[in-house]
Short mmCIF file of C-alpha atoms in Angstrom, two decimals:
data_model
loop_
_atom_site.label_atom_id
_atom_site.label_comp_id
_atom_site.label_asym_id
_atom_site.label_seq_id
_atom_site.Cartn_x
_atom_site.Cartn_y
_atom_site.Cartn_z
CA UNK A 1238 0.00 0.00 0.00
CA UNK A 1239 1.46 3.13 -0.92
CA UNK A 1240 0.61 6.43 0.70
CA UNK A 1241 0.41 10.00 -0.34
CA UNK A 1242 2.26 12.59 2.00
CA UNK A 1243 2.98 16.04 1.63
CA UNK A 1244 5.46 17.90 4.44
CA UNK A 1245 4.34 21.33 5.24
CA UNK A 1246 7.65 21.56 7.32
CA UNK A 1247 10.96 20.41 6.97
CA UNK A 1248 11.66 20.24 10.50
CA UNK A 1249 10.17 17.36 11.09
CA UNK A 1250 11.87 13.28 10.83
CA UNK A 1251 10.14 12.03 7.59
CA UNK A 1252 7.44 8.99 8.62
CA UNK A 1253 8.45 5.73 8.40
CA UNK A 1254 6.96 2.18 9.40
CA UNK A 1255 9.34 0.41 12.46
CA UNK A 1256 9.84 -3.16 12.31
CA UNK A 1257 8.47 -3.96 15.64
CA UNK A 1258 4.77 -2.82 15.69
CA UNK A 1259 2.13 -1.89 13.73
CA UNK A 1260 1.55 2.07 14.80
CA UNK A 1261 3.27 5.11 12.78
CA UNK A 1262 4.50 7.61 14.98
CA UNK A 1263 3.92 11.35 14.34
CA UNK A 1264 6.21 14.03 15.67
CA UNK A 1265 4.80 17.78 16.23
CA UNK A 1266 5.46 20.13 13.95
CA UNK A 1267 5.58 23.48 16.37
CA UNK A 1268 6.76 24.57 19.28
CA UNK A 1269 3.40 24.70 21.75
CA UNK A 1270 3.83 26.29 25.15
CA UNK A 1271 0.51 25.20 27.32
CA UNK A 1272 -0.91 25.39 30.83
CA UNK A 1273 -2.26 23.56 32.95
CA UNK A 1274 -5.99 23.58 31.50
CA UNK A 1275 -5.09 24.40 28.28
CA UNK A 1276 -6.41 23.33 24.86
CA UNK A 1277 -4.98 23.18 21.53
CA UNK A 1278 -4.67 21.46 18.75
CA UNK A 1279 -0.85 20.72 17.55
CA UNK A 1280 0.16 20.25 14.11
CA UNK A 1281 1.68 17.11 13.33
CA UNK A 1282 2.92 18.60 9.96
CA UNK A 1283 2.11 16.41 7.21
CA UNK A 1284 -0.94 15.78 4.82
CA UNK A 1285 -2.00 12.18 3.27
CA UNK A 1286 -3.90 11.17 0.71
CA UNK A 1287 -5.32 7.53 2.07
CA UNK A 1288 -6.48 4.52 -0.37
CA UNK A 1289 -9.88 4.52 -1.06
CA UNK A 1290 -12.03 2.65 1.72
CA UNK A 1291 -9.50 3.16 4.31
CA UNK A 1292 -9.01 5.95 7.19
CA UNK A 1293 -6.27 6.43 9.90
CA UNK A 1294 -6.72 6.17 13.61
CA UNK A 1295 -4.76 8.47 15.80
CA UNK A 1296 -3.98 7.87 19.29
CA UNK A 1297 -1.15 9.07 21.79
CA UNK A 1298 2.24 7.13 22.72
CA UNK A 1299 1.73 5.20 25.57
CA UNK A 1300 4.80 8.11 26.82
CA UNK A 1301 2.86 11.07 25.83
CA UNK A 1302 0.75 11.58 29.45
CA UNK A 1303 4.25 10.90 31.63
CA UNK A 1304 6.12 12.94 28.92
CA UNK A 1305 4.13 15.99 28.60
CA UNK A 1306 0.72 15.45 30.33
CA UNK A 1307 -0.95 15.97 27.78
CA UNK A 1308 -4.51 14.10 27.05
CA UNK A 1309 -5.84 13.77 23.34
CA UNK A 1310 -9.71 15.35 23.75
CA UNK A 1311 -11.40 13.51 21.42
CA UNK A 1312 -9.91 9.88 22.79
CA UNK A 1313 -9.03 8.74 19.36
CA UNK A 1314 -8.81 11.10 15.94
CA UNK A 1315 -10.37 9.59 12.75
CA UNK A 1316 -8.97 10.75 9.36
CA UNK A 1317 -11.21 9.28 6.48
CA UNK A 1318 -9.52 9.49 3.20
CA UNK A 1319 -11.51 12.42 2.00
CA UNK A 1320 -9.59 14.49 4.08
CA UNK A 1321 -6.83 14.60 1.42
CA UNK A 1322 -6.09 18.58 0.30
CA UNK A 1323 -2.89 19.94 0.52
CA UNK A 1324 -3.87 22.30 3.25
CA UNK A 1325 -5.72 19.56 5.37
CA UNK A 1326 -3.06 19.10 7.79
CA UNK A 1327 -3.29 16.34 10.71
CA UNK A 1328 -3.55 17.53 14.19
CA UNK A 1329 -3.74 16.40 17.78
CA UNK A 1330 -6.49 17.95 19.86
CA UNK A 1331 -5.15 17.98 23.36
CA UNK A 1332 -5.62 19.27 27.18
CA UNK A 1333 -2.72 20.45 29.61
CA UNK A 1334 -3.28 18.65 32.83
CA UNK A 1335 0.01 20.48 34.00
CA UNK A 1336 2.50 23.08 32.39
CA UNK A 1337 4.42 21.96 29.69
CA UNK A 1338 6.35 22.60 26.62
CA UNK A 1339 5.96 20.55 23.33
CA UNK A 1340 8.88 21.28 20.94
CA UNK A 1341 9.00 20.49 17.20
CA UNK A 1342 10.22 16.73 16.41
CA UNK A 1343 8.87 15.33 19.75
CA UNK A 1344 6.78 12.15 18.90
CA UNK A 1345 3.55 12.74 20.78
CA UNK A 1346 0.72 10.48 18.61
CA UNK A 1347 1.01 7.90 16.49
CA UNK A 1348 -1.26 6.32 13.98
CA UNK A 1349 -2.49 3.35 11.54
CA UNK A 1350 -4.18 2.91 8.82
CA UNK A 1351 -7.41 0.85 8.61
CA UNK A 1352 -9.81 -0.38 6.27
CA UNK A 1353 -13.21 1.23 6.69
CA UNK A 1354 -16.44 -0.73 7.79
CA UNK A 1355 -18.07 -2.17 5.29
CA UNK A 1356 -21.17 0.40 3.41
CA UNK A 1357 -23.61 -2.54 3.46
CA UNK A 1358 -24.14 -2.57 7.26
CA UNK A 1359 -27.95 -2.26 8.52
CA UNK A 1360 -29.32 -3.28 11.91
CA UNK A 1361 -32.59 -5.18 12.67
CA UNK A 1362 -34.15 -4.78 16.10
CA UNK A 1363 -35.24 -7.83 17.79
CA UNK A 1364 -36.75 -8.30 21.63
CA UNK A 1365 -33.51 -10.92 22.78
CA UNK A 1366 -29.81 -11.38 21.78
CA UNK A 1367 -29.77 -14.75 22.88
CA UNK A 1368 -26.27 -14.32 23.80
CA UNK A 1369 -25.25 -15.37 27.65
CA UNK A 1370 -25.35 -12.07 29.92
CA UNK A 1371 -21.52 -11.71 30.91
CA UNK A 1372 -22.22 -9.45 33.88
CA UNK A 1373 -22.53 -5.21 32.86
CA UNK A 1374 -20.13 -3.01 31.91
CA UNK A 1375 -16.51 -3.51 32.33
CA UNK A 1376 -17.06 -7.30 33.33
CA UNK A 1377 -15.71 -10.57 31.82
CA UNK A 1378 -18.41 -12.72 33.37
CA UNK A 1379 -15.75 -14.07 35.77
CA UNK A 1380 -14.91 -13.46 39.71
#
């Protein structure tokens, strides 16, 4: 699969796929200076054009709260491949828990690139699942 990027900056390490694992990370592209209760959204730098039928999913590095405390807002950022301009630059919507400084090239997200549920999807409503009850939320039906 082969992947359209354009670099708005050329500050940033060019993207590249790691042996070991299946995320992409993504480094910010400017210096961001926040506070404790702070929002913003940080560019990451780069535009992609996705294939057809497929969208990435953006989440922080499992570093990114100790490093910075910083919390993406919206959990995890969906890209669809129709976000593909040349100005439609990826960001990372986040909230300062603490003061802290991001600087350009720090590796605060990373991403991968998924095939998109299928169009043909439809739901019928019926009175029982018939499934075994495992317990509520947050329960694996086991003591």
């Amino acid at each position: 699969m082969k992947i359209q990027i354009k670099y708005h900056t050329d500050e940033i390490k060019k993207i590249e796929k790691i042996k070991n694992g299946d995320w992409i990370d993504l480094r910010a592209a400017q210096k961001v200076e926040l506070h404790a209760g702070d929002f913003a959204i940080i560019s990451l730098g780069v535009s992609m054009k996705l294939p057809k039928n497929y969208e990435a999913h953006i989440v922080p590095r499992s570093s990114t709260f100790k490093k910075w405390g910083i919390i993406q807002t919206n959990g995890v950022g969906i890209i669809d491949n129709s976000y593909s301009g040349d100005n439609d630059i990826w960001g990372m919507p986040v909230y300062a828990t603490r003061d802290t400084i991001i600087n350009v090239g720090d590796r605060i997200c990373q991403f991968r690139v998924e095939k998109k549920m299928k169009d043909n999807i439809s739901f019928k409503e019926v009175e029982q699942l018939g499934g075994a009850d495992r317990g509520g939320f947050g329960s694996t039906g086991t003591d």
